[in-house]
Amino acid sequence: MEIFESNEELQKEATAPLKENNIVAILENFGEVIFGGSYVYGTMVDRDIDIAVVVEKNIIRGKKLSTSY
């Protein structure tokens, strides 16, 4: 039971900055955002999030990454 409680707490900690900083919306400018790993499967034991962004070939070329979104 302790592992599940730890996972729930870690998922809450991980979700907060994603929402507060609009991370998904920013990444969606470049392609499809896919979450993976323990964040998705509910098995978090450490503070990390696996995020992949599927982009079309050369879509980033000419785009400027910025924190001003």
PDB file of C-alpha atoms in Angstrom:
ATOM      1  CA  MET A   1       0.000   0.000   0.000  1.00  0.00           C
ATOM      2  CA  GLU A   2       2.862   2.397   0.761  1.00  0.00           C
ATOM      3  CA  ILE A   3       4.139   2.173  -2.831  1.00  0.00           C
ATOM      4  CA  PHE A   4       0.742   3.223  -4.210  1.00  0.00           C
ATOM      5  CA  GLU A   5       0.550   6.160  -1.807  1.00  0.00           C
ATOM      6  CA  SER A   6       4.053   7.220  -2.839  1.00  0.00           C
ATOM      7  CA  ASN A   7       3.063   6.963  -6.508  1.00  0.00           C
ATOM      8  CA  GLU A   8      -0.031   9.111  -5.988  1.00  0.00           C
ATOM      9  CA  GLU A   9       1.998  11.809  -4.252  1.00  0.00           C
ATOM     10  CA  LEU A  10       4.698  11.766  -6.945  1.00  0.00           C
ATOM     11  CA  GLN A  11       2.092  11.985  -9.708  1.00  0.00           C
ATOM     12  CA  LYS A  12       0.534  15.031  -8.030  1.00  0.00           C
ATOM     13  CA  GLU A  13       3.986  16.637  -7.749  1.00  0.00           C
ATOM     14  CA  ALA A  14       4.694  15.869 -11.405  1.00  0.00           C
ATOM     15  CA  THR A  15       1.354  17.090 -12.708  1.00  0.00           C
ATOM     16  CA  ALA A  16       1.448  20.475 -10.966  1.00  0.00           C
ATOM     17  CA  PRO A  17       4.351  22.048 -12.918  1.00  0.00           C
ATOM     18  CA  LEU A  18       3.068  20.553 -16.170  1.00  0.00           C
ATOM     19  CA  LYS A  19      -0.222  22.403 -15.709  1.00  0.00           C
ATOM     20  CA  GLU A  20       1.227  25.572 -14.154  1.00  0.00           C
ATOM     21  CA  ASN A  21       3.706  26.043 -16.999  1.00  0.00           C
ATOM     22  CA  ASN A  22       1.476  24.894 -19.867  1.00  0.00           C
ATOM     23  CA  ILE A  23       4.116  22.354 -20.891  1.00  0.00           C
ATOM     24  CA  VAL A  24       1.795  20.193 -22.991  1.00  0.00           C
ATOM     25  CA  ALA A  25       0.390  23.184 -24.897  1.00  0.00           C
ATOM     26  CA  ILE A  26       3.900  24.428 -25.640  1.00  0.00           C
ATOM     27  CA  LEU A  27       5.099  21.036 -26.829  1.00  0.00           C
ATOM     28  CA  GLU A  28       1.988  20.540 -28.982  1.00  0.00           C
ATOM     29  CA  ASN A  29       3.253  23.393 -31.166  1.00  0.00           C
ATOM     30  CA  PHE A  30       5.893  20.972 -32.393  1.00  0.00           C
ATOM     31  CA  GLY A  31       3.959  17.710 -32.650  1.00  0.00           C
ATOM     32  CA  GLU A  32       2.004  15.015 -30.862  1.00  0.00           C
ATOM     33  CA  VAL A  33       2.803  14.820 -27.138  1.00  0.00           C
ATOM     34  CA  ILE A  34       2.975  11.322 -25.680  1.00  0.00           C
ATOM     35  CA  PHE A  35       3.490  10.535 -22.013  1.00  0.00           C
ATOM     36  CA  GLY A  36       5.092   7.231 -21.125  1.00  0.00           C
ATOM     37  CA  GLY A  37       6.788   5.316 -18.384  1.00  0.00           C
ATOM     38  CA  SER A  38       5.854   5.177 -14.745  1.00  0.00           C
ATOM     39  CA  TYR A  39       3.851   8.430 -14.912  1.00  0.00           C
ATOM     40  CA  VAL A  40       1.366   6.740 -17.240  1.00  0.00           C
ATOM     41  CA  TYR A  41       1.390   3.320 -15.612  1.00  0.00           C
ATOM     42  CA  GLY A  42       1.003   4.573 -12.049  1.00  0.00           C
ATOM     43  CA  THR A  43       4.282   3.120 -10.850  1.00  0.00           C
ATOM     44  CA  MET A  44       6.282   6.259 -10.018  1.00  0.00           C
ATOM     45  CA  VAL A  45       9.026   5.813  -7.436  1.00  0.00           C
ATOM     46  CA  ASP A  46      11.204   8.755  -8.529  1.00  0.00           C
ATOM     47  CA  ARG A  47      10.627  12.320  -9.696  1.00  0.00           C
ATOM     48  CA  ASP A  48      10.814  11.995 -13.463  1.00  0.00           C
ATOM     49  CA  ILE A  49       8.383  12.168 -16.363  1.00  0.00           C
ATOM     50  CA  ASP A  50       8.905  10.516 -19.732  1.00  0.00           C
ATOM     51  CA  ILE A  51       7.567  12.749 -22.504  1.00  0.00           C
ATOM     52  CA  ALA A  52       7.985  12.197 -26.233  1.00  0.00           C
ATOM     53  CA  VAL A  53       7.081  14.652 -28.970  1.00  0.00           C
ATOM     54  CA  VAL A  54       6.464  13.132 -32.382  1.00  0.00           C
ATOM     55  CA  VAL A  55       7.412  15.730 -34.986  1.00  0.00           C
ATOM     56  CA  GLU A  56       7.350  15.718 -38.746  1.00  0.00           C
ATOM     57  CA  LYS A  57      10.726  15.733 -40.439  1.00  0.00           C
ATOM     58  CA  ASN A  58      12.347  19.180 -40.252  1.00  0.00           C
ATOM     59  CA  ILE A  59       9.342  20.791 -38.557  1.00  0.00           C
ATOM     60  CA  ILE A  60      11.617  22.405 -35.955  1.00  0.00           C
ATOM     61  CA  ARG A  61      13.861  24.018 -38.545  1.00  0.00           C
ATOM     62  CA  GLY A  62      13.193  27.736 -38.476  1.00  0.00           C
ATOM     63  CA  LYS A  63      11.078  27.656 -35.317  1.00  0.00           C
ATOM     64  CA  LYS A  64      12.396  29.352 -32.230  1.00  0.00           C
ATOM     65  CA  LEU A  65      11.998  27.677 -28.864  1.00  0.00           C
ATOM     66  CA  SER A  66      11.105  30.214 -26.217  1.00  0.00           C
ATOM     67  CA  THR A  67       9.805  30.398 -22.682  1.00  0.00           C
ATOM     68  CA  SER A  68       7.561  33.321 -23.606  1.00  0.00           C
ATOM     69  CA  TYR A  69       4.491  31.257 -24.531  1.00  0.00           C
TER      70      TYR A  69
END
